[in-house]
Short mmCIF file of C-alpha atoms in Angstrom, two decimals:
data_model
loop_
_atom_site.label_atom_id
_atom_site.label_comp_id
_atom_site.label_asym_id
_atom_site.label_seq_id
_atom_site.Cartn_x
_atom_site.Cartn_y
_atom_site.Cartn_z
CA MET A 851 12.76 -5.43 6.83
CA LEU A 852 15.92 -5.90 8.84
CA SER A 853 18.79 -8.11 7.96
CA GLU A 854 21.17 -9.57 10.28
CA LYS A 855 25.04 -10.22 10.12
CA LYS A 856 25.56 -13.94 9.57
CA ASN A 857 28.10 -15.79 11.51
CA LEU A 858 30.16 -17.34 8.90
CA ASP A 859 32.04 -19.56 11.26
CA GLU A 860 28.86 -21.76 12.07
CA MET A 861 27.96 -22.10 8.35
CA ASP A 862 28.93 -24.98 5.65
CA ASP A 863 30.86 -23.98 2.90
CA HIS A 864 27.70 -24.49 0.49
CA GLU A 865 25.78 -21.94 2.76
CA LYS A 866 28.77 -19.28 2.42
CA GLU A 867 29.17 -19.55 -1.22
CA GLN A 868 27.49 -19.29 -5.04
CA THR A 869 28.73 -22.22 -6.47
CA THR A 870 29.46 -22.49 -10.32
CA THR A 871 26.85 -23.20 -12.70
CA TYR A 872 26.40 -23.89 -16.44
CA GLY A 873 29.39 -26.17 -16.17
CA SER A 874 31.72 -23.17 -15.40
CA ARG A 875 30.44 -21.36 -18.77
CA TYR A 876 30.03 -18.15 -16.72
CA PHE A 877 32.49 -18.33 -13.79
CA THR A 878 34.88 -21.05 -12.69
CA LYS A 879 35.34 -20.44 -8.92
CA SER A 880 32.60 -20.20 -6.21
CA ILE A 881 32.15 -16.60 -5.08
CA PRO A 882 30.98 -15.70 -1.51
CA LYS A 883 27.44 -14.91 -0.36
CA TYR A 884 28.02 -12.55 2.55
CA ILE A 885 31.60 -10.88 1.71
CA VAL A 886 32.39 -8.67 -1.23
CA PRO A 887 34.47 -11.07 -3.57
CA ASP A 888 38.17 -9.83 -4.13
CA GLU A 889 37.60 -9.87 -7.68
CA GLY A 890 34.55 -9.33 -10.04
CA MET A 891 33.19 -11.37 -12.92
CA PRO A 892 31.94 -10.66 -16.47
CA PRO A 893 28.64 -8.38 -16.64
CA ARG A 894 26.86 -11.43 -18.18
CA ALA A 895 27.70 -13.83 -15.51
CA ALA A 896 26.38 -11.41 -13.09
CA TYR A 897 23.35 -10.85 -14.60
CA GLN A 898 22.78 -14.61 -15.13
CA LEU A 899 23.45 -15.60 -11.64
CA ILE A 900 21.08 -12.97 -10.23
CA HIS A 901 18.48 -13.58 -12.87
CA ASP A 902 18.35 -17.42 -12.24
CA GLU A 903 18.25 -16.71 -8.33
CA LEU A 904 15.25 -14.28 -8.70
CA ASN A 905 13.19 -17.12 -10.47
CA LEU A 906 12.39 -18.37 -6.59
CA ASP A 907 10.65 -15.02 -6.32
CA GLY A 908 6.65 -15.26 -6.70
CA ASN A 909 5.17 -14.37 -10.24
CA PRO A 910 3.85 -10.99 -10.02
CA ALA A 911 0.95 -11.53 -12.44
CA LEU A 912 -0.22 -14.21 -9.64
CA ASN A 913 0.41 -11.85 -6.53
CA LEU A 914 -3.03 -11.06 -5.17
CA ALA A 915 -1.73 -9.91 -1.69
CA SER A 916 0.12 -6.81 -3.12
CA PHE A 917 -1.72 -3.56 -4.00
CA VAL A 918 1.44 -2.36 -5.70
CA THR A 919 1.46 -1.95 -9.39
CA THR A 920 3.38 -4.62 -11.59
CA TRP A 921 2.79 -3.64 -14.92
CA MET A 922 2.88 -0.33 -17.01
CA GLU A 923 2.99 0.28 -20.72
CA PRO A 924 6.21 0.11 -22.40
CA GLU A 925 6.18 3.71 -23.11
CA ALA A 926 6.30 4.47 -19.46
CA ASP A 927 9.04 2.02 -18.82
CA LEU A 928 11.06 3.74 -21.40
CA LEU A 929 10.60 7.01 -19.63
CA MET A 930 11.44 5.47 -16.16
CA VAL A 931 14.65 4.34 -17.75
CA GLU A 932 15.48 7.38 -19.15
CA SER A 933 15.06 9.44 -15.90
CA MET A 934 16.38 6.53 -13.73
CA GLY A 935 19.79 8.52 -13.02
CA LYS A 936 18.20 11.89 -12.17
CA ASN A 937 18.00 12.61 -8.44
CA TYR A 938 14.66 14.15 -7.42
CA VAL A 939 15.96 16.41 -4.91
CA ASP A 940 18.51 18.04 -7.40
CA ASN A 941 16.16 20.67 -8.95
CA ASP A 942 18.62 23.00 -10.03
CA GLU A 943 20.28 20.37 -12.21
CA TYR A 944 16.88 18.87 -13.28
CA PRO A 945 14.50 21.74 -13.16
CA GLN A 946 11.84 20.27 -15.58
CA THR A 947 11.41 17.41 -13.03
CA GLU A 948 10.44 19.79 -10.28
CA VAL A 949 8.04 21.56 -12.86
CA ILE A 950 6.34 17.99 -13.59
CA GLN A 951 6.06 17.38 -9.83
CA ASP A 952 4.28 20.87 -9.44
CA ARG A 953 1.90 19.76 -12.08
CA VAL A 954 1.18 16.50 -10.47
CA VAL A 955 0.49 17.85 -6.93
CA ASN A 956 -1.90 20.47 -8.89
CA MET A 957 -3.82 17.91 -10.49
CA LEU A 958 -4.11 15.92 -7.19
CA ALA A 959 -5.32 18.96 -5.20
CA ARG A 960 -8.09 19.52 -7.63
CA LEU A 961 -8.66 15.97 -7.90
CA PHE A 962 -9.22 15.84 -4.10
CA ASN A 963 -11.40 18.91 -4.58
CA ALA A 964 -9.28 21.45 -2.73
CA PRO A 965 -11.38 24.92 -2.77
CA GLU A 966 -10.02 27.36 -5.16
CA ASP A 967 -9.23 29.97 -2.54
CA CYS A 968 -6.86 27.60 -0.74
CA LYS A 969 -3.28 27.40 -1.38
CA SER A 970 -2.75 23.89 -1.68
CA VAL A 971 0.84 22.46 -1.29
CA GLY A 972 2.19 18.96 -1.61
CA SER A 973 5.19 16.88 -2.40
CA ALA A 974 5.95 13.55 -3.75
CA THR A 975 7.38 10.99 -1.22
CA ILE A 976 8.84 7.63 -1.45
CA GLY A 977 5.40 5.86 -0.66
CA SER A 978 2.45 6.62 1.51
CA SER A 979 4.47 5.62 4.68
CA GLU A 980 6.60 8.79 4.16
CA ALA A 981 3.76 10.90 3.35
CA ILE A 982 1.56 9.86 6.29
CA MET A 983 4.65 10.62 8.73
CA LEU A 984 5.13 13.99 7.19
CA GLY A 985 1.37 14.87 7.11
CA LEU A 986 0.90 13.83 11.12
CA LEU A 987 4.15 15.71 11.81
CA ALA A 988 3.07 18.75 10.33
CA HIS A 989 -0.33 18.52 12.31
CA LYS A 990 1.81 17.84 15.94
CA TRP A 991 3.62 21.25 14.99
CA THR A 992 0.51 23.02 14.46
CA TRP A 993 -1.06 21.62 17.59
CA ARG A 994 2.15 22.47 19.71
CA SER A 995 2.15 26.05 18.31
CA ARG A 996 -1.61 26.41 19.24
CA MET A 997 -1.05 25.09 22.78
CA GLU A 998 2.02 27.34 23.47
CA ALA A 999 -0.13 30.39 22.28
CA GLU A 1000 -2.56 29.43 24.64
CA GLY A 1001 -0.20 28.93 27.57
CA LYS A 1002 -0.89 25.18 27.88
CA PRO A 1003 1.33 22.07 28.29
CA THR A 1004 2.99 20.49 24.91
CA ASP A 1005 4.11 17.24 26.72
CA LYS A 1006 1.15 14.89 25.91
CA PRO A 1007 0.07 14.86 22.32
CA ASN A 1008 -1.89 12.22 21.10
CA ILE A 1009 -3.57 10.43 17.98
CA VAL A 1010 -6.81 9.14 17.45
CA MET A 1011 -7.45 6.29 14.86
CA GLY A 1012 -8.67 2.99 14.13
CA ALA A 1013 -7.09 -0.41 14.56
CA ASP A 1014 -7.75 -0.99 10.59
CA VAL A 1015 -5.00 1.45 9.84
CA HIS A 1016 -1.74 0.51 8.09
CA THR A 1017 1.63 0.05 10.56
CA VAL A 1018 3.09 3.48 9.64
CA TRP A 1019 0.77 5.01 11.86
CA GLU A 1020 1.76 3.29 14.82
CA LYS A 1021 5.35 3.80 13.71
CA PHE A 1022 4.73 7.25 13.58
CA ALA A 1023 3.37 7.37 17.22
CA ARG A 1024 6.36 5.73 18.54
CA TYR A 1025 9.08 7.43 16.39
CA PHE A 1026 7.62 10.77 17.27
CA ASP A 1027 6.77 10.20 20.88
CA VAL A 1028 2.74 10.39 20.45
CA GLU A 1029 0.43 8.77 22.42
CA LEU A 1030 -1.26 6.33 20.21
CA LYS A 1031 -5.13 5.97 20.89
CA LEU A 1032 -6.23 3.13 19.01
CA ILE A 1033 -9.85 2.28 18.51
CA PRO A 1034 -10.44 -1.51 18.45
CA LEU A 1035 -12.53 -3.23 15.65
CA ARG A 1036 -15.73 -5.02 16.59
CA GLU A 1037 -16.89 -8.09 15.02
CA ASP A 1038 -18.81 -7.35 11.79
CA ILE A 1039 -17.63 -3.64 12.06
CA TYR A 1040 -14.30 -3.37 10.86
CA THR A 1041 -14.21 0.34 10.70
CA ILE A 1042 -14.51 3.08 13.27
CA THR A 1043 -17.54 5.27 13.76
CA ALA A 1044 -17.51 8.79 14.46
CA GLU A 1045 -19.22 7.97 18.03
CA ASP A 1046 -15.77 5.97 18.64
CA VAL A 1047 -13.88 9.00 17.66
CA VAL A 1048 -15.74 11.59 19.70
CA LYS A 1049 -15.06 9.20 22.73
CA GLU A 1050 -11.52 9.30 22.41
CA ILE A 1051 -10.41 12.84 21.32
CA ASP A 1052 -9.48 15.68 23.57
CA GLU A 1053 -7.49 19.01 23.39
CA ASN A 1054 -4.47 16.95 23.00
CA THR A 1055 -5.41 15.20 20.08
CA ILE A 1056 -3.14 16.37 16.90
CA ALA A 1057 -5.34 14.72 14.52
CA VAL A 1058 -7.90 11.93 13.72
CA GLY A 1059 -6.61 9.44 11.14
CA ALA A 1060 -9.37 8.15 8.60
CA VAL A 1061 -8.93 5.33 5.98
CA ILE A 1062 -10.37 5.34 2.58
CA GLY A 1063 -9.57 1.84 1.50
CA THR A 1064 -8.71 0.00 4.31
CA THR A 1065 -5.59 -2.71 4.04
CA PHE A 1066 -7.59 -5.46 5.95
CA THR A 1067 -10.96 -5.32 4.51
CA GLY A 1068 -11.07 -2.77 1.49
CA GLN A 1069 -13.70 -0.65 3.24
CA MET A 1070 -13.65 3.00 4.50
CA ASP A 1071 -14.11 4.76 7.61
CA PRO A 1072 -17.27 6.94 7.59
CA ILE A 1073 -15.16 10.29 7.01
CA GLU A 1074 -18.06 12.60 6.59
CA ASP A 1075 -19.65 11.67 9.74
CA ILE A 1076 -16.23 12.07 11.59
CA ASN A 1077 -15.76 15.64 9.89
CA ASN A 1078 -19.38 16.25 11.35
CA ALA A 1079 -18.71 15.13 14.71
CA LEU A 1080 -15.58 17.18 14.74
CA LEU A 1081 -17.26 20.28 13.63
CA GLU A 1082 -19.60 20.00 16.29
CA VAL A 1083 -16.76 19.48 19.03
CA LYS A 1084 -14.78 22.54 17.34
CA LYS A 1085 -18.24 24.50 18.08
CA THR A 1086 -18.84 23.38 21.46
CA LYS A 1087 -15.47 22.79 22.98
CA GLY A 1088 -13.13 24.99 20.87
CA TRP A 1089 -10.84 22.03 20.06
CA ASP A 1090 -9.97 22.47 16.17
CA ILE A 1091 -8.82 18.95 15.49
CA PRO A 1092 -7.99 18.10 11.58
CA ILE A 1093 -8.26 14.75 9.92
CA HIS A 1094 -5.83 13.07 7.94
CA VAL A 1095 -7.02 10.79 5.52
CA ASP A 1096 -5.10 7.72 4.76
CA GLY A 1097 -5.82 7.34 0.78
CA ALA A 1098 -3.26 4.92 0.07
CA SER A 1099 -5.40 2.11 -1.36
CA GLY A 1100 -8.44 4.12 -2.06
CA GLY A 1101 -7.60 7.73 -2.82
CA PHE A 1102 -7.03 6.89 -6.66
CA ILE A 1103 -10.32 4.93 -6.80
CA ALA A 1104 -12.94 7.14 -5.32
CA PRO A 1105 -12.45 10.19 -7.56
CA PHE A 1106 -13.30 8.12 -10.59
CA ILE A 1107 -15.87 5.63 -9.37
CA TYR A 1108 -17.54 7.85 -6.64
CA PRO A 1109 -16.99 11.56 -7.75
CA ASP A 1110 -19.86 12.96 -5.55
CA LEU A 1111 -18.64 10.99 -2.38
CA PRO A 1112 -17.40 13.59 0.26
CA TRP A 1113 -14.23 12.18 1.73
CA ASP A 1114 -11.70 14.79 0.69
CA PHE A 1115 -10.99 18.39 0.82
CA ARG A 1116 -14.59 19.28 0.47
CA LEU A 1117 -14.96 18.30 4.31
CA GLU A 1118 -14.07 21.08 6.45
CA GLN A 1119 -11.90 19.23 8.71
CA VAL A 1120 -10.01 17.32 6.27
CA ARG A 1121 -6.43 19.09 6.02
CA SER A 1122 -4.30 16.33 4.77
CA ILE A 1123 -4.42 13.38 2.25
CA ASN A 1124 -1.99 10.97 1.49
CA VAL A 1125 -2.29 8.49 -1.70
CA SER A 1126 0.08 5.96 -3.13
CA GLY A 1127 0.95 6.37 -6.76
CA HIS A 1128 2.44 2.93 -6.80
CA LYS A 1129 -0.93 1.45 -5.87
CA TYR A 1130 -3.99 2.54 -8.08
CA GLY A 1131 -2.06 5.50 -9.24
CA LEU A 1132 -0.87 2.65 -11.54
CA VAL A 1133 3.05 3.44 -10.94
CA TYR A 1134 5.75 1.22 -10.22
CA PRO A 1135 6.89 1.37 -6.64
CA GLY A 1136 7.89 3.50 -4.95
CA VAL A 1137 6.02 6.95 -4.93
CA GLY A 1138 3.33 8.49 -2.73
CA TRP A 1139 2.06 12.02 -2.72
CA LEU A 1140 1.32 14.28 0.33
CA VAL A 1141 -1.34 17.01 -0.36
CA PHE A 1142 -2.13 19.66 2.06
CA LYS A 1143 -5.18 21.87 1.66
CA ASP A 1144 -3.74 24.81 2.45
CA LYS A 1145 -0.17 26.29 3.06
CA SER A 1146 -1.16 27.22 6.36
CA ASP A 1147 -1.42 23.46 7.53
CA LEU A 1148 2.13 23.05 7.14
CA PRO A 1149 4.33 25.02 9.56
CA ASP A 1150 7.12 26.83 8.10
CA ASP A 1151 9.50 25.53 10.66
CA LEU A 1152 9.30 22.13 9.20
CA ILE A 1153 10.59 23.37 5.44
CA PHE A 1154 14.31 23.31 5.11
CA ASN A 1155 15.60 25.74 2.39
CA ILE A 1156 18.50 24.16 0.95
CA ASN A 1157 21.30 25.56 -1.35
CA TYR A 1158 24.03 23.15 -1.53
CA LEU A 1159 22.90 21.65 -4.40
CA GLY A 1160 23.28 24.70 -6.70
CA GLY A 1161 19.78 26.83 -6.39
CA LEU A 1162 17.61 27.38 -3.32
CA MET A 1163 15.25 24.67 -2.79
CA PRO A 1164 12.45 24.20 -0.04
CA ASN A 1165 12.40 20.53 1.30
CA TYR A 1166 10.05 18.71 3.26
CA SER A 1167 10.81 14.94 3.57
CA LEU A 1168 12.14 12.18 5.74
CA ASN A 1169 14.27 10.80 2.75
CA PHE A 1170 16.59 12.89 0.41
CA SER A 1171 17.86 11.40 -2.74
CA LYS A 1172 15.65 9.34 -4.77
CA GLY A 1173 15.18 8.65 -8.26
CA SER A 1174 12.80 10.86 -10.28
CA ASN A 1175 11.39 8.39 -12.46
CA THR A 1176 8.31 7.42 -10.86
CA ILE A 1177 7.26 10.99 -10.45
CA ILE A 1178 7.81 11.19 -14.29
CA ALA A 1179 5.61 7.90 -14.56
CA GLN A 1180 2.85 9.39 -12.54
CA TYR A 1181 2.77 12.34 -14.79
CA TYR A 1182 2.65 9.99 -17.89
CA ASN A 1183 -0.37 8.23 -16.56
CA PHE A 1184 -2.22 11.43 -15.93
CA ILE A 1185 -1.90 12.76 -19.32
CA ARG A 1186 -2.01 9.32 -21.26
CA LEU A 1187 -5.12 8.34 -19.41
CA GLY A 1188 -7.02 11.19 -18.40
CA MET A 1189 -10.23 11.11 -16.21
CA LYS A 1190 -11.87 8.91 -18.70
CA GLY A 1191 -8.87 6.42 -18.93
CA TYR A 1192 -8.72 6.29 -14.90
CA THR A 1193 -12.49 5.73 -14.75
CA LYS A 1194 -12.35 2.87 -17.17
CA ILE A 1195 -9.59 1.09 -15.47
CA MET A 1196 -11.13 1.32 -12.07
CA GLU A 1197 -14.62 0.37 -13.22
CA ASN A 1198 -12.93 -2.95 -14.77
CA MET A 1199 -10.85 -3.36 -11.83
CA LEU A 1200 -14.12 -3.25 -9.59
CA GLU A 1201 -16.11 -5.23 -11.94
CA ASN A 1202 -13.72 -8.50 -11.80
CA ALA A 1203 -13.54 -7.97 -8.13
CA ARG A 1204 -17.24 -8.27 -7.81
CA PHE A 1205 -17.57 -11.02 -10.33
CA LEU A 1206 -14.90 -12.88 -8.28
CA GLY A 1207 -16.90 -12.15 -4.77
CA LYS A 1208 -20.15 -13.35 -6.55
CA LYS A 1209 -18.62 -16.54 -7.45
CA LEU A 1210 -17.03 -17.33 -4.16
CA GLU A 1211 -20.06 -16.37 -2.23
CA GLU A 1212 -22.34 -18.79 -4.36
CA THR A 1213 -20.25 -21.81 -3.17
CA GLY A 1214 -21.35 -21.37 0.33
CA LYS A 1215 -17.93 -21.84 1.48
CA PHE A 1216 -16.98 -18.07 1.76
CA GLU A 1217 -18.16 -15.22 3.48
CA ILE A 1218 -17.59 -11.82 2.18
CA LEU A 1219 -16.43 -9.40 4.93
CA ASN A 1220 -16.70 -6.25 2.35
CA ASP A 1221 -20.07 -7.12 0.94
CA LYS A 1222 -20.59 -3.87 -0.87
CA ILE A 1223 -16.95 -4.34 -2.59
CA LEU A 1224 -16.57 -0.45 -3.19
CA PHE A 1225 -12.87 -1.20 -4.03
CA PRO A 1226 -10.99 -3.86 -6.17
CA LEU A 1227 -10.41 -6.11 -3.21
CA ILE A 1228 -12.10 -9.16 -1.63
CA ALA A 1229 -11.74 -9.87 1.95
CA VAL A 1230 -13.31 -13.53 2.97
CA LYS A 1231 -13.67 -15.79 5.76
CA LEU A 1232 -14.08 -19.49 5.28
CA LYS A 1233 -17.33 -21.39 6.61
CA ASN A 1234 -18.21 -24.73 6.30
CA CYS A 1235 -14.92 -26.12 6.11
CA ASP A 1236 -12.70 -28.32 8.20
CA PHE A 1237 -9.66 -26.31 7.49
CA ASP A 1238 -8.70 -22.82 8.00
CA ALA A 1239 -7.67 -19.91 5.67
CA PHE A 1240 -3.84 -20.43 6.26
CA HIS A 1241 -3.98 -24.02 5.01
CA LEU A 1242 -5.96 -22.68 1.72
CA SER A 1243 -3.30 -19.97 1.37
CA GLU A 1244 -0.55 -22.38 1.53
CA HIS A 1245 -2.19 -24.73 -0.85
CA LEU A 1246 -2.97 -22.16 -3.51
CA ARG A 1247 0.74 -21.03 -3.24
CA GLU A 1248 1.61 -24.51 -4.48
CA LYS A 1249 -0.20 -23.66 -7.64
CA GLY A 1250 1.60 -20.28 -7.94
CA TRP A 1251 -1.19 -18.08 -6.59
CA ILE A 1252 -0.09 -15.60 -3.57
CA VAL A 1253 -3.27 -15.13 -1.60
CA PRO A 1254 -2.25 -13.93 2.00
CA ALA A 1255 -4.25 -15.16 5.17
CA TYR A 1256 -4.32 -13.12 8.33
CA THR A 1257 -5.97 -12.29 11.44
CA LEU A 1258 -7.80 -9.09 11.89
CA PRO A 1259 -6.66 -6.37 14.29
CA PRO A 1260 -8.10 -6.63 18.20
CA ASN A 1261 -10.79 -6.81 19.07
CA ALA A 1262 -11.58 -8.91 15.88
CA ASP A 1263 -8.37 -11.10 15.90
CA ASP A 1264 -10.24 -14.05 16.28
CA ILE A 1265 -11.37 -13.69 12.63
CA THR A 1266 -8.95 -15.17 9.78
CA VAL A 1267 -9.37 -13.96 6.49
CA LEU A 1268 -8.17 -14.29 2.90
CA ARG A 1269 -7.48 -11.12 0.86
CA MET A 1270 -7.35 -11.03 -2.93
CA VAL A 1271 -6.52 -7.56 -4.51
CA ILE A 1272 -7.49 -7.11 -8.19
CA LYS A 1273 -5.25 -5.04 -10.25
CA GLU A 1274 -5.37 -3.66 -13.82
CA SER A 1275 -3.58 -6.66 -15.37
CA PHE A 1276 -5.95 -9.33 -13.64
CA SER A 1277 -8.54 -10.10 -16.36
CA LYS A 1278 -11.95 -11.76 -15.97
CA ASP A 1279 -10.15 -15.19 -17.39
CA MET A 1280 -7.64 -14.77 -14.70
CA VAL A 1281 -10.55 -14.78 -12.24
CA GLU A 1282 -11.96 -17.84 -13.56
CA MET A 1283 -8.59 -19.64 -13.32
CA LEU A 1284 -7.94 -18.37 -9.72
CA PHE A 1285 -11.55 -19.51 -8.72
CA LYS A 1286 -11.13 -23.02 -10.30
CA ASP A 1287 -7.90 -23.56 -8.16
CA ILE A 1288 -9.42 -22.57 -5.24
CA MET A 1289 -12.26 -24.98 -5.67
CA ALA A 1290 -9.80 -27.64 -6.39
CA SER A 1291 -7.71 -26.74 -3.45
CA ILE A 1292 -10.79 -27.01 -1.25
CA LYS A 1293 -11.62 -30.18 -2.81
CA THR A 1294 -8.13 -31.58 -1.99
CA LEU A 1295 -8.06 -30.02 1.61
CA ASN A 1296 -11.40 -31.67 2.42
CA GLN A 1297 -10.26 -35.19 1.45
CA SER A 1298 -8.79 -37.64 3.81
CA LEU A 1299 -5.35 -38.78 3.31
CA ASN A 1300 -6.69 -41.98 1.93
CA GLU A 1301 -9.02 -40.32 -0.60
CA ARG A 1302 -5.99 -38.28 -1.74
CA ARG A 1303 -4.09 -41.42 -2.54
CA LYS A 1304 -6.86 -43.15 -4.35
CA ALA A 1305 -7.53 -40.03 -6.34
CA ILE A 1306 -3.42 -40.29 -7.47
CA ASP A 1307 -3.77 -43.77 -7.98
CA GLU A 1308 -6.95 -43.47 -10.14
CA LYS A 1309 -5.47 -40.62 -12.11
CA GLY A 1310 -2.22 -42.41 -13.02
CA ASN A 1311 0.83 -41.07 -14.46
CA PRO A 1312 -0.27 -39.68 -18.20
CA THR A 1313 3.42 -38.52 -18.70
CA LEU A 1314 4.95 -42.12 -18.40
CA LEU A 1315 6.01 -43.38 -21.49
CA TYR A 1316 5.93 -47.36 -22.40
#
């Protein structure tokens, strides 16, 4: 998110300043919005000013747009506050934080079924965006080394993925000068296929991107089929093309709900996986995780050994300093919930998502794109309505609900959908309330202007006192 410098000469005074509130109870003079003020103010005044302004934000409990965790237990909150001032990269000063990260990486490697004879490595990241870039960067380096060893040119690397990927994949291609081979979607098929992948790959392909839990529709690419196709290519053409699995959304769902589903390190060509701890890992933002199947998948040239913080520290990251608290919170969740606890939470979310999907489908006004609902997400398009999804999204926002409307990627960009992400804190009662408001909004949007006015007149004003 970019911010621009404001031209203060073109702004009125009220646009440039925060005016006094509460009858000058907290401060007596206006303060500038875009210039650091000459003088400070009491802490309570600063708190109240910002607190009141943040009331304009949406209510996290009603936000169905975001996958990001908005609630944790009080004990987790306390641990996060206690570790907020610890710099994650300062391992010499905070050695136990490093130990805890090591434990989490080990837990994830085994959760993703890394073979016991593999020396898996991994790291915490700011989120899945950093994790994806780091994973793909490693695959680019490995590809380049292989091509150099074979005496082949290394100036035209490419990466193959579907249009169902997160924006960060396109960022990686642009930022790190890799050709993007983006497989377009098709109507009624909102993921890629193994056949699509085979058509696009060549000896310059550094990796294939596959998604479990797509952002747009909550589906998953056929990772096992893609793996098998790449094994056949390796056998016949000698191209050893790895798969990086984007498990940002689904990586914390599948191990608990679908433990027998082969999408992870059980597959030979899956060499790296990212997952978002701040999504279904049930941790506040921002923390992601990157795990390589084996140490050999991370070239030594990319690891920096740093000693200016005290001890010698191997570092592989795009960011450097960051808080330790989300890493601590992830470990808290693992030992607090265990496999059974995570499974129950995931099952509950999935049950509520399917309950909402069933209710919407029964109205005859919605078509569910992810009809199997493998993950706690509902993606629907409207039918039999004289308005579009953007109108309904806007009307629901008036009631406090944040339900995004958007078009799908090419070549399915003529389809407009609504997405509802069901999180741990979203109960079946909340589903009922959301459904009731959806139906009320549809009724209102289907009415003519005169019908709306008549309904208001008939309702009267129950708060008017005589």
